[in-house]
mmCIF file of C-alpha atoms in Angstrom:
data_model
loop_
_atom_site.group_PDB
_atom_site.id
_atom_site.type_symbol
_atom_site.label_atom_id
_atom_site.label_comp_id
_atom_site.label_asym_id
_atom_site.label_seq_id
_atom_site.Cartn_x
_atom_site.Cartn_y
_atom_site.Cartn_z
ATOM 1 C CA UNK A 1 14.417 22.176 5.066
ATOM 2 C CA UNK A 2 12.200 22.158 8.455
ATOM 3 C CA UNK A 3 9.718 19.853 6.629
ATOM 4 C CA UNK A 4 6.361 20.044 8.387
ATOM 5 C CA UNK A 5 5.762 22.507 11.243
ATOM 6 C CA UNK A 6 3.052 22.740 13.407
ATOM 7 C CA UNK A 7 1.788 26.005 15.622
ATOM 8 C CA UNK A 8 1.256 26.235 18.118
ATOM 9 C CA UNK A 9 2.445 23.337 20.111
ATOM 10 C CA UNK A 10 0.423 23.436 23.062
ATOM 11 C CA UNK A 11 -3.023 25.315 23.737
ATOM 12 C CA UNK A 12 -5.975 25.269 26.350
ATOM 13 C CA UNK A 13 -8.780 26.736 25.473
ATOM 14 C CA UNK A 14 -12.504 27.623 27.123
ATOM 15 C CA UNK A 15 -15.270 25.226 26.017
ATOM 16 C CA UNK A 16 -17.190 27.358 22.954
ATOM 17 C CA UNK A 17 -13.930 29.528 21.953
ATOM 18 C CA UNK A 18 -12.715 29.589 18.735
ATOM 19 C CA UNK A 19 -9.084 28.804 17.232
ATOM 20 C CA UNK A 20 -6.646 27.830 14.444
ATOM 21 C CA UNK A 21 -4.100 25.224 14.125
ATOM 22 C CA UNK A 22 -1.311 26.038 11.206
ATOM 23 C CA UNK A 23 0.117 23.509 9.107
ATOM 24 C CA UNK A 24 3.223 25.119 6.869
ATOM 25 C CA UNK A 25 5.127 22.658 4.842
ATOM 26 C CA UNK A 26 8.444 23.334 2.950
ATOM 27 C CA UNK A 27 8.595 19.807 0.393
ATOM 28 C CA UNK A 28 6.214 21.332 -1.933
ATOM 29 C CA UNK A 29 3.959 18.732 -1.301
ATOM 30 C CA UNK A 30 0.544 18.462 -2.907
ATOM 31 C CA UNK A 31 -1.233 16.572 -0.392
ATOM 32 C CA UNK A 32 -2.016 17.494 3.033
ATOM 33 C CA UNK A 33 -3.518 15.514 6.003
ATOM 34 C CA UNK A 34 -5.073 16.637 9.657
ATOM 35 C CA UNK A 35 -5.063 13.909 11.908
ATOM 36 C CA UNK A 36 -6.140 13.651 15.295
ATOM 37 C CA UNK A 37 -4.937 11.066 18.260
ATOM 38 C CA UNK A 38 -6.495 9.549 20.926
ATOM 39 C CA UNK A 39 -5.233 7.349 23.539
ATOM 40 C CA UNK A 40 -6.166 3.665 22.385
ATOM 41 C CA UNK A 41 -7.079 4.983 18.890
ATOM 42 C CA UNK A 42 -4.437 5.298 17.167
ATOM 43 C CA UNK A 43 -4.922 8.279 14.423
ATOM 44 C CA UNK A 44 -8.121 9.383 12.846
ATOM 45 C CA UNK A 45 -8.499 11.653 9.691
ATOM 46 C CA UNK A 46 -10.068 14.801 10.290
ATOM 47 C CA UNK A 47 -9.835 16.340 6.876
ATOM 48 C CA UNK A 48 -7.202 16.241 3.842
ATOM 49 C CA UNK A 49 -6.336 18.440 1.054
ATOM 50 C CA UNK A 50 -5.370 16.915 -2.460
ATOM 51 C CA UNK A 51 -4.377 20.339 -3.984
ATOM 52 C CA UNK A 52 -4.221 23.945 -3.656
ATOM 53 C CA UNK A 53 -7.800 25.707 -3.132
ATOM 54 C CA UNK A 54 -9.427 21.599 -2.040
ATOM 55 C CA UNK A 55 -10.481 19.992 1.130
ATOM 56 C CA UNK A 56 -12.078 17.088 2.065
ATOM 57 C CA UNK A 57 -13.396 15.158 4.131
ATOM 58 C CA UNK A 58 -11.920 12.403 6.355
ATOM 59 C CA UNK A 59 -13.113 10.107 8.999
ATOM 60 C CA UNK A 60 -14.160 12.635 11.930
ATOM 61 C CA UNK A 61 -14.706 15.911 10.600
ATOM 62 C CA UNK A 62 -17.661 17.188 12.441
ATOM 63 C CA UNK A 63 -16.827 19.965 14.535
ATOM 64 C CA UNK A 64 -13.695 21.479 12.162
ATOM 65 C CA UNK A 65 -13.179 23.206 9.456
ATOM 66 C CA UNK A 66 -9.963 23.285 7.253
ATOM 67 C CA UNK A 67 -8.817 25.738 4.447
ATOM 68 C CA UNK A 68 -6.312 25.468 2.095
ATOM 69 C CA UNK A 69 -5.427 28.691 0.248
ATOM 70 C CA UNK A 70 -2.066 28.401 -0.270
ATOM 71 C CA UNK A 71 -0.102 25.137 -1.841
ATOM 72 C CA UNK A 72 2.607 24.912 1.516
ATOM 73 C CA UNK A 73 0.184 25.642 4.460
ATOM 74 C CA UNK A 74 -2.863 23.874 5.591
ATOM 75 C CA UNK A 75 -5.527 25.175 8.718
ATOM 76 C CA UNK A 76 -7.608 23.904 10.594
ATOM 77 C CA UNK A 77 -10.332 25.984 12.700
ATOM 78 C CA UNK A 78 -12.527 25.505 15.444
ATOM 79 C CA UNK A 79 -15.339 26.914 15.435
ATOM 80 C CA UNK A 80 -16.761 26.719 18.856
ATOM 81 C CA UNK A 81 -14.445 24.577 21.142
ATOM 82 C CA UNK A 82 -16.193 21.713 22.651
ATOM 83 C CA UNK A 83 -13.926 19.259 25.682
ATOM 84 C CA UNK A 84 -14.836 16.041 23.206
ATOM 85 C CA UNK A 85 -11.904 17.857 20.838
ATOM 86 C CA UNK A 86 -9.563 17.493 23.444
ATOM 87 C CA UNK A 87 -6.458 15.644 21.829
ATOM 88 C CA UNK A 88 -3.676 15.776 19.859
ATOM 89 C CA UNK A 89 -3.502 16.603 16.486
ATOM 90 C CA UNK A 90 -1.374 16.014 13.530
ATOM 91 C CA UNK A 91 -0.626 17.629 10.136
ATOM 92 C CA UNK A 92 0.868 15.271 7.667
ATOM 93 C CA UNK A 93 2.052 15.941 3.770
ATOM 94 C CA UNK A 94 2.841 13.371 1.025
ATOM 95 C CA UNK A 95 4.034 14.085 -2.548
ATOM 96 C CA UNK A 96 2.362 13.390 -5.969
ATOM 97 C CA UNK A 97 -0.810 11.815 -5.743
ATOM 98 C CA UNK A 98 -1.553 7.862 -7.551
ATOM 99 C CA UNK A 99 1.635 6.103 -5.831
ATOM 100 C CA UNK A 100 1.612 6.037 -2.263
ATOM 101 C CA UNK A 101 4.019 8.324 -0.907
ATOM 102 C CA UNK A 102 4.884 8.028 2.776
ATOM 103 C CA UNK A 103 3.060 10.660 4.794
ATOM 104 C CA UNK A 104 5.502 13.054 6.451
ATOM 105 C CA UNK A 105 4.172 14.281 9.847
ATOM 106 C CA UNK A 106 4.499 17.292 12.321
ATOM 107 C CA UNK A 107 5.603 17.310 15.445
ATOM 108 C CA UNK A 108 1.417 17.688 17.218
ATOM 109 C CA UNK A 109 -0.479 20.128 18.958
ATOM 110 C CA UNK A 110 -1.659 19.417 21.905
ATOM 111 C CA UNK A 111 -4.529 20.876 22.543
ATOM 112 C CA UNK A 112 -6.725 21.294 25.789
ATOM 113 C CA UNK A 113 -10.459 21.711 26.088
ATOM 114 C CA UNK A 114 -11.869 22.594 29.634
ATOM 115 C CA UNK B 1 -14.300 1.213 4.188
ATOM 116 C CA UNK B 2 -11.441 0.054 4.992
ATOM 117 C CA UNK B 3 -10.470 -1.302 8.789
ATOM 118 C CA UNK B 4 -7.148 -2.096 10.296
ATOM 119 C CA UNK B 5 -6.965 -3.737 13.456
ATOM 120 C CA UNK B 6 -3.644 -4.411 15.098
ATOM 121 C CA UNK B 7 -2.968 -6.646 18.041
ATOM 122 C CA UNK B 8 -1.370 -7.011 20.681
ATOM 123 C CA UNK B 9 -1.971 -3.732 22.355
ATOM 124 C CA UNK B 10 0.993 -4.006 24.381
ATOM 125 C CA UNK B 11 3.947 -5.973 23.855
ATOM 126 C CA UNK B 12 6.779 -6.767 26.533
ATOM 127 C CA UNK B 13 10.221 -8.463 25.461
ATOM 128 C CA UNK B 14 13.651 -9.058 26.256
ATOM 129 C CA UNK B 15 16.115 -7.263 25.301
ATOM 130 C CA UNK B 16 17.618 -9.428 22.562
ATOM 131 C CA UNK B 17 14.697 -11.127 21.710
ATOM 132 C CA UNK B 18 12.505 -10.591 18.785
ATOM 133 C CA UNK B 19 9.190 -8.804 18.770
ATOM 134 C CA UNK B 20 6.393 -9.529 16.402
ATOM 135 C CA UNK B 21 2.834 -7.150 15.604
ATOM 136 C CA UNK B 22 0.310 -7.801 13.654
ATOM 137 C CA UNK B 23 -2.179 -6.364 11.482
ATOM 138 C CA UNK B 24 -5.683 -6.957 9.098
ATOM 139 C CA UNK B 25 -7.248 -5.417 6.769
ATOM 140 C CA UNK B 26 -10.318 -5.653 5.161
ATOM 141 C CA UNK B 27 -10.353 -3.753 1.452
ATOM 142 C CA UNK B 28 -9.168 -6.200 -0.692
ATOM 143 C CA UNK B 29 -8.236 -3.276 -3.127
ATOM 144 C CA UNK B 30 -5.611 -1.590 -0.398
ATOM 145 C CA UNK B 31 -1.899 -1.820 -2.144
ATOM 146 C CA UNK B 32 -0.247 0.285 0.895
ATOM 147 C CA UNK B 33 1.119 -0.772 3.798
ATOM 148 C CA UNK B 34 3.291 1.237 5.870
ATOM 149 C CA UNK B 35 4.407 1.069 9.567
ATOM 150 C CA UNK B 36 5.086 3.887 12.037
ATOM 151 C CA UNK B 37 7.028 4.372 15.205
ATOM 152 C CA UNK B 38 5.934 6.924 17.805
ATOM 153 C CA UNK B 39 8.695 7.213 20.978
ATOM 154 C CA UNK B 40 6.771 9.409 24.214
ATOM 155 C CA UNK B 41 5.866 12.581 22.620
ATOM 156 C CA UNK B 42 7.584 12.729 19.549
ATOM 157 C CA UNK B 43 5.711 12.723 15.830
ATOM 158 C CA UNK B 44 5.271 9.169 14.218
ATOM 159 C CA UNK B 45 7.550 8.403 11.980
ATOM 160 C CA UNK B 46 7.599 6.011 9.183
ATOM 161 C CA UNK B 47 9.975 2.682 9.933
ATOM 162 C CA UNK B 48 9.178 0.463 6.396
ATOM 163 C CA UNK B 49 6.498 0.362 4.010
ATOM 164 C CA UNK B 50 5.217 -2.385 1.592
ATOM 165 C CA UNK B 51 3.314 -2.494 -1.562
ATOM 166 C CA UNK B 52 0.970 -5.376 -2.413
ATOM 167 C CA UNK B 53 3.320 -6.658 -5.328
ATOM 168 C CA UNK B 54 6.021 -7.679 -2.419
ATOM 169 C CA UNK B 55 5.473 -10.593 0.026
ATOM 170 C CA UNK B 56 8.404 -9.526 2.329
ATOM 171 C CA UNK B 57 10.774 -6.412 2.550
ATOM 172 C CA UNK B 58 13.818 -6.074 4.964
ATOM 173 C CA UNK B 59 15.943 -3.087 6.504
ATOM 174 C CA UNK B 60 18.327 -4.358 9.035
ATOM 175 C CA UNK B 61 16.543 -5.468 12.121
ATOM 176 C CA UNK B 62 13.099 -4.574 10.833
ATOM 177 C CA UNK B 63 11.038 -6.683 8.303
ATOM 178 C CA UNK B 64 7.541 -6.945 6.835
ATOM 179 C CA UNK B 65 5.753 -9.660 5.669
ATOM 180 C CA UNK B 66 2.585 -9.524 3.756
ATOM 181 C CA UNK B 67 -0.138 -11.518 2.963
ATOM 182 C CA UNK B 68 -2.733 -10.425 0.475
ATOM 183 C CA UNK B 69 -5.105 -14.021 0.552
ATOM 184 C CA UNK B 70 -5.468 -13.467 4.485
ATOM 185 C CA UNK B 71 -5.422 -9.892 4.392
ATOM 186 C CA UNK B 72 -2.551 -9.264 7.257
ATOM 187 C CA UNK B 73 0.982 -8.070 7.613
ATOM 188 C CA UNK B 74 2.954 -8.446 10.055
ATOM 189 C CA UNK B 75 6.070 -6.273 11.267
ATOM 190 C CA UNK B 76 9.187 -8.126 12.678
ATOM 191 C CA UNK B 77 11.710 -6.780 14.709
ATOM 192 C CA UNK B 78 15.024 -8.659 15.659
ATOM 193 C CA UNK B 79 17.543 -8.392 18.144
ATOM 194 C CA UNK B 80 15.259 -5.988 19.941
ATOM 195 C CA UNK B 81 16.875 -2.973 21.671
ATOM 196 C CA UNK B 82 15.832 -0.660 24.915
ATOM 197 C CA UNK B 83 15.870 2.139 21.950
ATOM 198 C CA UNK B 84 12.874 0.201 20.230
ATOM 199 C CA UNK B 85 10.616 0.941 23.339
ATOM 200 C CA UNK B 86 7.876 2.653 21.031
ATOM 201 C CA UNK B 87 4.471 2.863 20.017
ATOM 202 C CA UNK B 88 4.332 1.239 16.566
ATOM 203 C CA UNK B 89 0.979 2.046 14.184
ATOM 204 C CA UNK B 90 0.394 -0.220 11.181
ATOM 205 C CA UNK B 91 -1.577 1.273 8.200
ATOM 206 C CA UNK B 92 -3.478 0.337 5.101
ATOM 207 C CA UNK B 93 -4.178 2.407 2.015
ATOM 208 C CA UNK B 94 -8.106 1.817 0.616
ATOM 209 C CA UNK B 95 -7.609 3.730 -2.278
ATOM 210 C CA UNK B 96 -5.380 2.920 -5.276
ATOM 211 C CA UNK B 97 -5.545 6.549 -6.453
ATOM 212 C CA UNK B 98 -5.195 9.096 -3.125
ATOM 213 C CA UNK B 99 -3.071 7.630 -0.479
ATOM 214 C CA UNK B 100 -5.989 7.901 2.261
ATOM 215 C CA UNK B 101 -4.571 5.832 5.131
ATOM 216 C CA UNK B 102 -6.525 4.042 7.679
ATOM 217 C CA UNK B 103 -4.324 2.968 10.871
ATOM 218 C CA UNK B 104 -4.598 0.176 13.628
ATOM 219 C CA UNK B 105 -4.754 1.479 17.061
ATOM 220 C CA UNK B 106 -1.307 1.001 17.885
ATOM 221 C CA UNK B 107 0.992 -1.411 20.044
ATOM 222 C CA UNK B 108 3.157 -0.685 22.538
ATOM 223 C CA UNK B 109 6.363 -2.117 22.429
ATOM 224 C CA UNK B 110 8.173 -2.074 25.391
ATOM 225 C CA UNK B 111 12.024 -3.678 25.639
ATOM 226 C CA UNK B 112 13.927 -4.442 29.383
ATOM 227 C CA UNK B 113 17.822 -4.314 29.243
#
């Protein structure tokens, strides 16, 4: 049971390049989270999935775009890399929805904008 | 929405002594409360939780108090040890149905031997 798993770990990318970020979760979760952290922050919501086949969005989503086609794994794409999405990002699942499960997180990506 | 703001920022104790962070909240409908600890690195991972029909829950060393009238909790650590050096995020659910959690901005907890 590896629980949540992130890939890749680290990345640096060209300003206006394009890339994924995979999620893969083995708790048969329903809910999944993207989450991204900035020094003095803490974490912001970037989008969240409540189900297989839904997104949403969360607090910061401009710039990304998330798919989730299959129940354990959960993307996130970017579209044209910008240095403002410089950060670290975290995937986080929780269980059933309608009683507050804790959210399980990955271990980040660090990723790298210049 | 809802908005969680956590203070103080940075926190610098004994070893020994007890440390103390707290948070607010400002949906009076959030039922969720959960606190996370982040070591240099590493993923955050959840320390204690509380739901808003429980004024106080304990695990060992760690404890968390809330009040719904003033809209804070608080998380209490005891006998602090150099191994509790962390950054610890407090959080607030704003939805009763879909666990969407809002979190403070984080304090950093730093404990001398």
């Amino acid at each position: 049971n590896a629980g949540v798993t992130q890939t890749p770990k680290f990345r640096v990318l060209k300003t206006g390049q394009s890339m994924t970020l995979l999620c893969a979760q083995d708790m048969n979760h329903e809910y999944m989270y993207w989450y991204r952290q900035d020094p003095g922050m803490g974490l912001r919501l970037i989008h969240y999935s409540v189900g297989e086949g839904t997104t949403a969005k969360g607090e910061v989503p401009d710039g990304y775009n998330v798919s989730r086609l299959k129940k354990q794994n959960f993307l996130l794409g970017l579209e044209s890399a910008a240095p403002s999405q410089t950060s670290v990002y975290f995937c986080a699942s929780s269980w059933i929805p309608g009683s507050n499960q804790p959210q399980h997180f990955g271990d980040g990506t660090r990723l790298s904008i210049l | 929405g809802e908005n969680v703001e956590q203070h103080p920022s940075t926190l610098s104790v004994q070893e020994g002594d007890s440390a103390v962070i707290k948070c607010t909240y400002s949906d009076s409908a959030s039922n969720y409360f959960p606190w996370y600890k982040q070591e240099l690195g590493k993923r955050p991972q959840l320390i204690i939780d509380i739901r808003s029909n429980v004024g106080e829950k304990k695990d060992q060393r760690i404890a968390v108090t809330l009040n719904k009238t003033a809209k804070h909790f608080s998380l209490h650590i005891t006998e602090t040890q150099p191994e509790d050096s962390a950054v610890y995020f407090c959080a607030a659910s704003g939805n009763t149905g879909f666990q969407k959690l809002v979190f403070g901005t984080g304090t950093r907890l730093l404990v001398s031997p």
